[in-house]
mmCIF file of C-alpha atoms in Angstrom:
data_model
loop_
_atom_site.group_PDB
_atom_site.id
_atom_site.type_symbol
_atom_site.label_atom_id
_atom_site.label_comp_id
_atom_site.label_asym_id
_atom_site.label_seq_id
_atom_site.Cartn_x
_atom_site.Cartn_y
_atom_site.Cartn_z
ATOM 1 C CA MET R 1 -14.462 25.321 -2.463
ATOM 2 C CA SER R 2 -12.491 22.249 -1.405
ATOM 3 C CA SER R 3 -9.482 22.432 0.881
ATOM 4 C CA GLY R 4 -7.104 21.603 -1.993
ATOM 5 C CA GLU R 5 -7.865 24.904 -3.638
ATOM 6 C CA ARG R 6 -6.226 26.666 -0.694
ATOM 7 C CA LYS R 7 -3.112 24.504 -0.616
ATOM 8 C CA TYR R 8 0.203 24.312 -2.422
ATOM 9 C CA TRP R 9 0.986 21.732 -5.071
ATOM 10 C CA TYR R 10 4.108 20.610 -6.900
ATOM 11 C CA ASN R 11 3.750 20.416 -10.665
ATOM 12 C CA THR R 12 5.733 17.382 -11.855
ATOM 13 C CA THR R 13 5.741 18.586 -15.464
ATOM 14 C CA SER R 14 7.000 22.126 -14.935
ATOM 15 C CA GLY R 15 8.742 21.689 -11.565
ATOM 16 C CA ALA R 16 6.871 24.722 -10.276
ATOM 17 C CA VAL R 17 5.072 25.202 -6.991
ATOM 18 C CA GLU R 18 1.459 26.213 -7.527
ATOM 19 C CA TYR R 19 -1.222 27.543 -5.237
ATOM 20 C CA GLY R 20 -4.596 25.935 -5.792
ATOM 21 C CA TYR R 21 -5.730 23.951 -8.788
ATOM 22 C CA MET R 22 -3.700 25.659 -11.503
ATOM 23 C CA SER R 23 -2.834 22.577 -13.550
ATOM 24 C CA PRO R 24 -4.415 19.193 -14.345
ATOM 25 C CA ALA R 25 -4.483 16.670 -11.495
ATOM 26 C CA VAL R 26 -2.225 14.273 -13.413
ATOM 27 C CA ASP R 27 0.569 16.880 -13.209
ATOM 28 C CA ARG R 28 0.156 17.737 -9.505
ATOM 29 C CA VAL R 29 1.555 16.249 -6.301
ATOM 30 C CA GLY R 30 0.077 17.375 -3.012
ATOM 31 C CA PRO R 31 -1.561 19.117 -1.382
ATOM 32 C CA PHE R 32 0.967 20.714 0.966
ATOM 33 C CA ASP R 33 0.394 23.336 3.644
ATOM 34 C CA THR R 34 3.351 25.518 2.619
ATOM 35 C CA ALA R 35 5.122 26.461 -0.583
ATOM 36 C CA ASP R 36 8.387 25.157 0.905
ATOM 37 C CA ALA R 37 6.850 21.744 1.571
ATOM 38 C CA ALA R 38 5.562 21.635 -2.007
ATOM 39 C CA ALA R 39 9.002 22.595 -3.315
ATOM 40 C CA ASN R 40 10.426 19.567 -1.503
ATOM 41 C CA ALA R 41 7.718 17.219 -2.813
ATOM 42 C CA LEU R 42 10.030 14.921 -4.764
ATOM 43 C CA GLN R 43 12.286 14.383 -1.739
ATOM 44 C CA THR R 44 9.226 13.694 0.421
ATOM 45 C CA LEU R 45 7.965 11.151 -2.124
ATOM 46 C CA ARG R 46 11.369 9.422 -2.211
ATOM 47 C CA GLU R 47 11.495 9.212 1.585
ATOM 48 C CA ARG R 48 7.972 7.816 1.817
ATOM 49 C CA SER R 49 8.632 5.321 -0.964
ATOM 50 C CA ASP R 50 11.800 4.109 0.767
ATOM 51 C CA ALA R 51 9.936 3.757 4.076
ATOM 52 C CA TRP R 52 7.122 1.782 2.410
ATOM 53 C CA ALA R 53 9.643 -0.522 0.718
ATOM 54 C CA ILE R 54 11.275 -1.244 4.075
ATOM 55 C CA GLU R 55 7.897 -1.909 5.691
ATOM 56 C CA GLU R 56 6.940 -4.296 2.888
ATOM 57 C CA ALA R 57 10.236 -6.169 3.197
ATOM 58 C CA ILE R 58 9.730 -6.523 6.964
ATOM 59 C CA ASP R 59 6.167 -7.744 6.422
ATOM 60 C CA GLU R 60 7.323 -10.273 3.837
ATOM 61 C CA ASP R 61 10.075 -11.549 6.161
ATOM 62 C CA TRP R 62 7.518 -11.879 8.948
ATOM 63 C CA ARG R 63 5.145 -13.816 6.693
ATOM 64 C CA LYS R 64 7.938 -16.202 5.699
ATOM 65 C CA ALA R 65 9.049 -16.649 9.317
ATOM 66 C CA THR R 66 5.526 -17.441 10.522
ATOM 67 C CA ASP R 67 4.492 -19.678 7.624
ATOM 68 C CA LEU R 68 3.679 -22.985 9.299
ATOM 69 C CA ASP R 69 3.154 -24.834 6.015
ATOM 70 C CA GLY R 70 6.667 -24.033 4.777
ATOM 71 C CA LYS R 71 5.440 -22.363 1.618
#
């Protein structure tokens, strides 16, 4: 038994929190340690996506600032 079978998942199709592998992988987000964390999965995904976008913008600015060839 893999560790995901003993975790909580958020089902993006139904909006339900599930314990273990109840639905197809394409419909699941997770795993999460608690049902509450799984229930907040969409907010967590938004926050992570926003953070990644900021990091990418900073990296791109750094690349432009350090480009010695002026490209």
